Tab-separated table of C-alpha atoms in Angstrom:
chain	number	residue	atom	x	y	z
A	1	MET	CA	-17.822	-65.051	107.367
A	2	ASP	CA	-19.464	-62.540	106.019
A	3	ALA	CA	-17.799	-59.387	108.347
A	4	LEU	CA	-14.639	-61.489	107.411
A	5	SER	CA	-15.212	-61.177	103.750
A	6	GLN	CA	-16.327	-57.794	104.414
A	7	LEU	CA	-12.843	-57.285	105.669
A	8	SER	CA	-11.109	-58.788	102.942
A	9	PRO	CA	-7.932	-57.250	101.403
A	10	GLU	CA	-9.596	-57.182	98.138
A	11	SER	CA	-12.755	-55.511	98.619
A	12	SER	CA	-13.132	-52.157	97.329
A	13	GLY	CA	-14.007	-49.489	98.489
A	14	SER	CA	-12.595	-47.748	102.572
A	15	GLU	CA	-15.500	-50.480	104.087
A	16	GLY	CA	-13.977	-53.367	103.068
A	17	ASN	CA	-10.480	-52.542	103.899
A	18	ILE	CA	-8.792	-53.794	107.250
A	19	SER	CA	-8.255	-50.846	108.233
A	20	ALA	CA	-11.289	-49.523	108.291
A	21	LEU	CA	-12.124	-52.067	111.767
A	22	HIS	CA	-9.682	-51.312	115.111
A	23	PRO	CA	-7.716	-54.242	114.851
A	24	ASP	CA	-9.253	-54.866	118.258
A	25	ILE	CA	-12.076	-54.982	117.083
A	26	VAL	CA	-11.120	-57.510	114.427
A	27	GLN	CA	-9.627	-59.613	117.336
A	28	THR	CA	-11.683	-59.607	120.372
A	29	ARG	CA	-15.341	-59.737	118.112
A	30	ILE	CA	-14.586	-61.342	115.336
A	31	LEU	CA	-11.532	-63.761	115.285
A	32	THR	CA	-12.552	-64.826	118.799
A	33	LEU	CA	-15.865	-66.793	117.441
A	34	LEU	CA	-13.513	-68.750	114.697
A	35	ASP	CA	-11.967	-72.360	114.656
A	36	GLY	CA	-8.971	-73.554	114.171
A	37	PRO	CA	-8.857	-74.704	110.858
A	38	THR	CA	-10.798	-71.159	109.992
A	39	LEU	CA	-8.398	-68.654	111.273
A	40	THR	CA	-5.543	-71.020	110.529
A	41	SER	CA	-7.198	-70.171	106.502
A	42	ILE	CA	-8.431	-66.556	107.353
A	43	GLY	CA	-4.897	-66.178	108.811
A	44	CYS	CA	-3.535	-66.429	105.048
A	45	ALA	CA	-5.190	-64.186	103.434
A	46	SER	CA	-3.130	-61.110	104.025
A	47	PRO	CA	-0.256	-59.566	105.727
A	48	GLU	CA	-2.529	-57.566	108.155
A	49	PHE	CA	-4.705	-61.055	108.770
A	50	HIS	CA	-2.021	-62.662	109.595
A	51	ALA	CA	-0.280	-60.354	112.081
A	52	LEU	CA	-3.745	-60.488	113.919
A	53	SER	CA	-4.588	-64.682	113.845
A	54	THR	CA	-1.384	-65.556	115.369
A	55	GLU	CA	-1.968	-64.077	118.614
A	56	GLU	CA	-1.434	-66.132	121.561
A	57	SER	CA	-4.282	-65.799	123.161
A	58	LEU	CA	-6.704	-66.550	120.385
A	59	TRP	CA	-5.162	-70.106	120.227
A	60	LYS	CA	-4.596	-70.883	123.913
A	61	ASN	CA	-8.181	-70.570	124.031
A	62	ILE	CA	-9.300	-72.639	121.006
A	63	CYS	CA	-6.955	-75.001	122.370
A	64	ALA	CA	-8.768	-75.159	125.253
A	65	SER	CA	-12.221	-74.430	123.863
A	66	THR	CA	-11.432	-78.169	121.722
A	67	TRP	CA	-9.494	-79.896	124.337
A	68	PRO	CA	-10.307	-78.638	127.915
A	69	SER	CA	-7.513	-80.617	129.573
A	70	THR	CA	-4.932	-79.135	127.655
A	71	ASP	CA	-5.764	-76.065	129.899
A	72	ASP	CA	-3.799	-77.173	132.744
A	73	PRO	CA	-1.708	-75.217	133.860
A	74	LEU	CA	0.953	-78.066	133.338
A	75	VAL	CA	-0.224	-78.090	130.283
A	76	ASN	CA	-0.237	-74.529	129.471
A	77	GLY	CA	3.462	-74.166	131.273
A	78	VAL	CA	4.927	-76.409	128.615
A	79	VAL	CA	2.984	-75.262	125.629
A	80	SER	CA	4.318	-71.395	126.592
A	81	THR	CA	7.800	-73.214	125.523
A	82	PHE	CA	6.573	-74.299	122.438
A	83	ALA	CA	8.250	-72.488	119.007
A	84	ALA	CA	4.091	-70.569	118.121
A	85	GLY	CA	2.756	-71.461	121.500
A	86	HIS	CA	-0.502	-72.956	121.998
A	87	ARG	CA	-0.099	-72.766	117.380
A	88	THR	CA	2.113	-75.210	117.583
A	89	LEU	CA	-0.242	-77.814	120.170
A	90	PHE	CA	-3.186	-77.081	117.649
A	91	SER	CA	-1.431	-77.653	113.855
A	92	ASP	CA	0.732	-80.906	116.255
A	93	ALA	CA	-3.058	-82.147	117.117
A	94	TYR	CA	-5.929	-81.666	114.239
A	95	PRO	CA	-5.955	-83.253	112.430
A	96	LEU	CA	-4.617	-86.440	113.505
A	97	ILE	CA	-1.655	-88.535	112.577
A	98	HIS	CA	-2.732	-90.062	108.932
A	99	GLY	CA	-0.707	-94.109	109.515
A	100	LYS	CA	-0.519	-95.451	106.105
A	101	ARG	CA	2.926	-93.026	105.273
A	102	LYS	CA	5.935	-94.315	107.501
A	103	SER	CA	7.235	-91.924	109.453
A	104	ASN	CA	10.796	-90.292	109.838
A	105	LEU	CA	11.844	-92.493	112.512
A	106	ASN	CA	15.888	-92.259	114.565
A	107	ASN	CA	15.943	-95.808	116.803
A	108	GLU	CA	18.301	-93.795	118.970
A	109	VAL	CA	16.629	-92.342	121.442
A	110	THR	CA	17.584	-88.737	123.171
A	111	ALA	CA	17.248	-87.592	126.818
A	112	THR	CA	13.371	-86.256	127.930
A	113	GLN	CA	12.632	-86.275	131.774
A	114	GLY	CA	8.945	-87.538	130.504
A	115	LEU	CA	5.620	-87.272	128.442
A	116	ILE	CA	2.616	-85.703	129.537
A	117	SER	CA	-0.878	-86.730	128.145
A	118	ALA	CA	-4.144	-84.813	128.241
A	119	VAL	CA	-7.497	-86.821	127.518
A	120	ASP	CA	-10.754	-85.538	126.767
A	121	ILE	CA	-13.645	-88.176	125.903
A	122	TYR	CA	-16.701	-86.131	124.691
A	123	TYR	CA	-20.329	-87.653	124.589
A	124	GLN	CA	-22.074	-85.920	121.904
A	125	ASN	CA	-19.685	-83.743	122.137
A	126	VAL	CA	-19.750	-82.981	125.395
A	127	PRO	CA	-17.084	-83.005	127.462
A	128	ILE	CA	-17.474	-85.824	130.045
A	129	PHE	CA	-13.547	-86.503	131.136
A	130	SER	CA	-10.725	-84.520	131.315
A	131	LYS	CA	-7.496	-86.016	132.794
A	132	VAL	CA	-3.751	-84.770	132.749
A	133	VAL	CA	-1.284	-87.166	133.929
A	134	GLU	CA	2.681	-87.199	133.750
A	135	THR	CA	4.679	-90.164	133.035
A	136	GLU	CA	8.286	-90.955	133.465
A	137	THR	CA	10.916	-91.768	130.478
A	138	VAL	CA	14.051	-91.893	132.331
A	139	THR	CA	14.296	-95.283	134.603
A	140	GLU	CA	15.282	-98.509	133.293
A	141	TRP	CA	12.366	-100.394	134.217
A	142	PHE	CA	10.389	-97.406	131.251
A	143	MET	CA	13.218	-98.270	128.922
A	144	CYS	CA	12.282	-102.416	129.170
A	145	SER	CA	8.651	-102.601	130.859
A	146	PRO	CA	5.422	-102.848	127.964
A	147	PHE	CA	4.716	-99.306	127.608
A	148	ARG	CA	1.146	-98.687	129.409
A	149	ILE	CA	0.039	-95.342	130.496
A	150	GLU	CA	-3.117	-95.431	133.222
A	151	LEU	CA	-5.821	-92.570	133.359
A	152	LEU	CA	-7.741	-95.119	135.787
A	153	GLU	CA	-7.178	-97.896	137.316
A	154	PRO	CA	-9.821	-100.684	136.691
A	155	LYS	CA	-12.042	-101.116	139.363
A	156	ASP	CA	-13.089	-104.556	140.792
A	157	TYR	CA	-16.175	-106.474	139.638
A	158	SER	CA	-19.205	-104.797	139.589
A	159	GLN	CA	-22.527	-105.783	137.548
A	160	THR	CA	-23.390	-102.863	135.800
A	161	TRP	CA	-26.471	-104.219	133.156
A	162	ASP	CA	-29.629	-106.140	134.392
A	163	GLU	CA	-28.995	-109.319	132.680
A	164	SER	CA	-33.018	-110.269	131.306
A	165	ASP	CA	-32.504	-106.288	129.583
A	166	VAL	CA	-30.586	-107.063	127.082
A	167	GLU	CA	-32.443	-105.049	124.177
A	168	LYS	CA	-31.879	-102.365	126.749
A	169	GLU	CA	-28.120	-103.078	127.434
A	170	ASN	CA	-27.816	-103.184	123.336
A	171	GLN	CA	-29.685	-99.699	122.934
A	172	TRP	CA	-26.492	-98.041	125.219
A	173	ILE	CA	-23.930	-99.757	123.693
A	174	LYS	CA	-25.204	-98.154	120.442
A	175	GLN	CA	-25.525	-94.816	122.094
A	176	LEU	CA	-22.378	-94.562	123.164
A	177	GLU	CA	-20.471	-96.380	119.434
A	178	GLU	CA	-22.387	-92.917	117.789
A	179	ASN	CA	-21.877	-90.445	120.344
A	180	ILE	CA	-18.588	-91.680	122.176
A	181	THR	CA	-15.366	-89.346	121.243
A	182	LEU	CA	-12.208	-89.683	122.019
A	183	SER	CA	-9.068	-87.002	122.408
A	184	TRP	CA	-5.254	-88.133	123.364
A	185	ILE	CA	-2.569	-85.793	122.778
A	186	VAL	CA	0.938	-86.576	123.631
A	187	ILE	CA	2.910	-84.103	124.448
A	188	ASP	CA	6.774	-84.433	125.177
A	189	PRO	CA	8.152	-81.309	127.015
A	190	GLU	CA	12.108	-81.558	124.877
A	191	LEU	CA	10.987	-82.153	121.926
A	192	LYS	CA	8.299	-79.522	122.447
A	193	ARG	CA	6.102	-81.192	119.635
A	194	ALA	CA	2.466	-83.298	120.707
A	195	VAL	CA	0.821	-85.652	118.952
A	196	ASN	CA	-2.663	-86.606	118.568
A	197	VAL	CA	-3.050	-90.721	118.773
A	198	SER	CA	-6.795	-90.881	118.804
A	199	SER	CA	-8.639	-92.460	116.146
A	200	GLU	CA	-11.396	-89.733	117.415
A	201	ARG	CA	-14.170	-92.213	117.618
A	202	PRO	CA	-14.265	-96.145	118.486
A	203	VAL	CA	-13.309	-98.571	116.402
A	204	SER	CA	-15.127	-101.455	118.531
A	205	VAL	CA	-17.296	-101.122	120.991
A	206	SER	CA	-18.231	-104.119	122.962
A	207	LYS	CA	-18.999	-105.651	126.255
A	208	HIS	CA	-16.545	-107.146	129.296
A	209	TRP	CA	-17.548	-110.244	129.671
A	210	LEU	CA	-16.855	-109.582	133.314
A	211	THR	CA	-17.553	-106.589	134.316
A	212	GLY	CA	-20.717	-105.573	132.181
A	213	GLU	CA	-19.380	-102.236	131.068
A	214	ALA	CA	-18.523	-101.191	127.785
A	215	GLU	CA	-15.461	-101.697	126.448
A	216	MET	CA	-14.889	-99.041	123.477
A	217	LYS	CA	-11.165	-99.751	122.013
A	218	PHE	CA	-9.875	-95.982	119.778
A	219	ALA	CA	-6.710	-97.386	117.276
A	220	THR	CA	-4.604	-95.603	115.496
A	221	ILE	CA	-2.342	-97.809	112.872
A	222	VAL	CA	1.437	-96.808	111.713
A	223	GLU	CA	4.055	-98.307	110.240
A	224	TRP	CA	7.439	-98.345	111.661
A	225	GLU	CA	9.974	-100.968	110.674
A	226	ARG	CA	7.799	-102.494	107.888
A	227	GLU	CA	4.683	-103.598	109.619
A	228	PRO	CA	1.887	-101.984	111.734
A	229	VAL	CA	1.740	-101.521	114.918
A	230	LYS	CA	-1.430	-99.894	116.433
A	231	TRP	CA	-2.134	-97.604	118.829
A	232	GLU	CA	-4.306	-98.385	121.215
A	233	VAL	CA	-6.874	-96.706	123.414
A	234	VAL	CA	-9.034	-98.738	125.991
A	235	VAL	CA	-12.164	-96.879	127.753
A	236	ALA	CA	-14.370	-98.989	129.786
A	237	CYS	CA	-17.847	-97.492	130.985
A	238	GLY	CA	-20.733	-98.131	133.106
A	239	GLY	CA	-24.302	-96.392	132.591
A	240	LYS	CA	-25.615	-94.368	134.782
A	241	GLU	CA	-29.621	-93.544	135.396
A	242	GLY	CA	-30.604	-90.752	132.678
A	243	GLY	CA	-28.481	-92.493	130.365
A	244	GLU	CA	-25.356	-90.376	131.266
A	245	ALA	CA	-21.888	-92.166	131.079
A	246	ASP	CA	-19.669	-93.300	134.014
A	247	VAL	CA	-16.000	-93.821	133.134
A	248	THR	CA	-14.380	-96.022	134.980
A	249	GLU	CA	-11.003	-97.111	132.815
A	250	VAL	CA	-9.410	-95.444	130.588
A	251	SER	CA	-5.621	-96.832	129.883
A	252	MET	CA	-3.379	-96.508	126.232
A	253	GLY	CA	-0.670	-98.851	125.169
A	254	ILE	CA	1.461	-99.998	121.793
A	255	GLU	CA	1.464	-103.749	120.170
A	256	ASP	CA	3.399	-105.183	117.817
A	257	MET	CA	1.560	-107.604	114.618
A	258	GLU	CA	2.158	-110.109	117.727
A	259	GLY	CA	0.219	-108.635	120.077
A	260	LYS	CA	3.083	-108.008	122.532
A	261	ARG	CA	3.219	-104.765	123.952
A	262	LEU	CA	6.139	-102.922	122.489
A	263	ASN	CA	8.156	-101.536	125.137
A	264	GLY	CA	9.414	-98.353	126.581
A	265	LYS	CA	12.346	-97.664	124.029
A	266	ASP	CA	10.607	-98.649	121.164
A	267	SER	CA	7.307	-96.304	121.114
A	268	LEU	CA	9.218	-93.780	122.430
A	269	VAL	CA	10.871	-93.820	118.961
A	270	ILE	CA	7.330	-94.449	117.535
A	271	LEU	CA	6.040	-91.306	119.486
A	272	ARG	CA	8.802	-88.681	118.031
A	273	GLY	CA	8.624	-90.086	114.702
A	274	ALA	CA	5.189	-89.409	114.260
A	275	MET	CA	5.519	-86.265	116.054
A	276	GLU	CA	8.489	-84.918	114.255
A	277	GLY	CA	7.568	-86.711	110.663
A	278	GLY	CA	4.331	-87.708	110.864
A	279	GLU	CA	1.726	-87.107	108.258
A	280	ARG	CA	-1.732	-85.195	109.352
A	281	ARG	CA	-4.954	-85.206	107.809
A	282	LYS	CA	-8.598	-84.869	107.576
A	283	ARG	CA	-9.852	-88.526	107.581
A	284	LYS	CA	-12.480	-90.076	105.896
A	285	GLU	CA	-15.402	-91.293	108.197
A	286	GLY	CA	-14.898	-94.910	109.282
A	287	VAL	CA	-10.636	-95.375	107.539
A	288	GLU	CA	-9.555	-95.385	111.054
A	289	ARG	CA	-12.258	-99.223	111.342
A	290	GLU	CA	-11.290	-100.167	108.238
A	291	ARG	CA	-7.661	-100.170	109.186
A	292	TYR	CA	-8.002	-102.058	112.583
A	293	GLU	CA	-10.391	-104.677	111.436
A	294	GLU	CA	-7.537	-105.234	108.462
A	295	PHE	CA	-4.777	-105.487	111.225
A	296	THR	CA	-6.955	-107.726	113.443
A	297	GLU	CA	-6.955	-109.925	110.092
A	298	GLY	CA	-3.363	-109.787	109.389
A	299	ARG	CA	-2.534	-110.591	113.590
A	300	ARG	CA	-4.750	-113.034	112.836
A	301	VAL	CA	-3.632	-114.623	108.897
A	302	TRP	CA	0.257	-113.813	110.872
A	303	ARG	CA	-1.078	-115.914	113.702
A	304	GLU	CA	-2.203	-118.923	111.806
A	305	ARG	CA	1.137	-118.794	109.682
A	306	ARG	CA	3.181	-119.092	112.602
A	307	ARG	CA	0.832	-122.123	114.022
A	308	ARG	CA	1.102	-123.925	111.231
A	309	ARG	CA	4.973	-123.060	110.996
A	310	GLU	CA	5.411	-124.818	114.648
A	311	ASN	CA	3.020	-127.690	113.623
A	312	ALA	CA	5.059	-128.900	110.560
A	313	LEU	CA	8.211	-127.552	113.178
A	314	ASP	CA	7.046	-130.326	115.801
A	315	MET	CA	6.024	-133.135	113.208
A	316	LEU	CA	10.058	-132.411	111.549
A	317	CYS	CA	10.992	-133.528	114.950
A	318	ILE	CA	8.709	-136.450	116.025
A	319	THR	CA	9.769	-137.740	112.579
A	320	VAL	CA	13.723	-137.131	113.121
A	321	GLY	CA	13.064	-138.522	116.537
A	322	LEU	CA	11.027	-141.799	115.713
A	323	THR	CA	13.397	-142.374	112.532
A	324	LEU	CA	16.467	-141.642	115.370
A	325	ILE	CA	15.274	-144.156	118.030
A	326	VAL	CA	13.985	-147.156	114.837
A	327	SER	CA	17.356	-146.476	113.409
A	328	PHE	CA	19.074	-147.151	116.659
A	329	GLY	CA	17.000	-150.419	117.407
A	330	CYS	CA	17.686	-151.478	114.154
A	331	PHE	CA	21.469	-151.473	115.337
A	332	ILE	CA	21.031	-152.947	118.344
A	333	TRP	CA	19.913	-155.753	117.255
A	334	LEU	CA	21.780	-156.907	114.208
A	335	TRP	CA	24.800	-156.306	116.801
């Protein structure tokens, strides 16, 4: 940043002017050292810096270093058609979607051949899992079936933990909660936009009741048709020698307040609404976990109210039925 400040147009003297250095030196020796947000800020300093900072190769490298999965040939081919290439991808995927504001939704789903998911999982900021997968969206089966994208199929049951070593198990769970982060970028090739549906850090970490593996949930809550829905990514990890994480399952779906998975058609509406009209904002630490807990509590209250309504309806039906039986019996006796 010191070198950049010396190159600022406001600096006095010829040594402080951007013309004092060759543009190639600025691009290759200085701008390549910056991350995405800093490069964006530098681009606003002057027309000269803007021209240099919008170079496609800079943003391609930034995206690849931030999300290794985006260096996949399939992703690069699609992103090359975006309005500003990888700069558009970065602005769509960072910062994360802010769910409190209702996105502009159009319930009419325009034609799209499919979605592309670019997923990266990190342990202590080091990538441990990267994968790109395509999801077709043209069949009637997709439109009507529960929306779900699986990157890894759940493995058969295999006990991961030594049941006698509870303390070691709890330490491993805590390590994952503190050190695992995830990015799940959904790309729409037809719309030429993208959105990151992850909460970045897990909102819930627990031990799976059957496999014994650590099950982490990443969730983003967004508003849809006057009620919140939940994008939820589930990651299962087993422990390996040396404290490493062995990723065994990765999947994503969208659920409503009833706990019902939305179908493909409704999920496309929500995803596209977030891509086009969703607000991106840097979140405060722990905010998404709080929203997840609020959503979970709201679901519990909703289910309790429904149970009470159903019980009241059952009692009403029983009362009416008994009344009819008694009335009919009295009628027969009097007759």
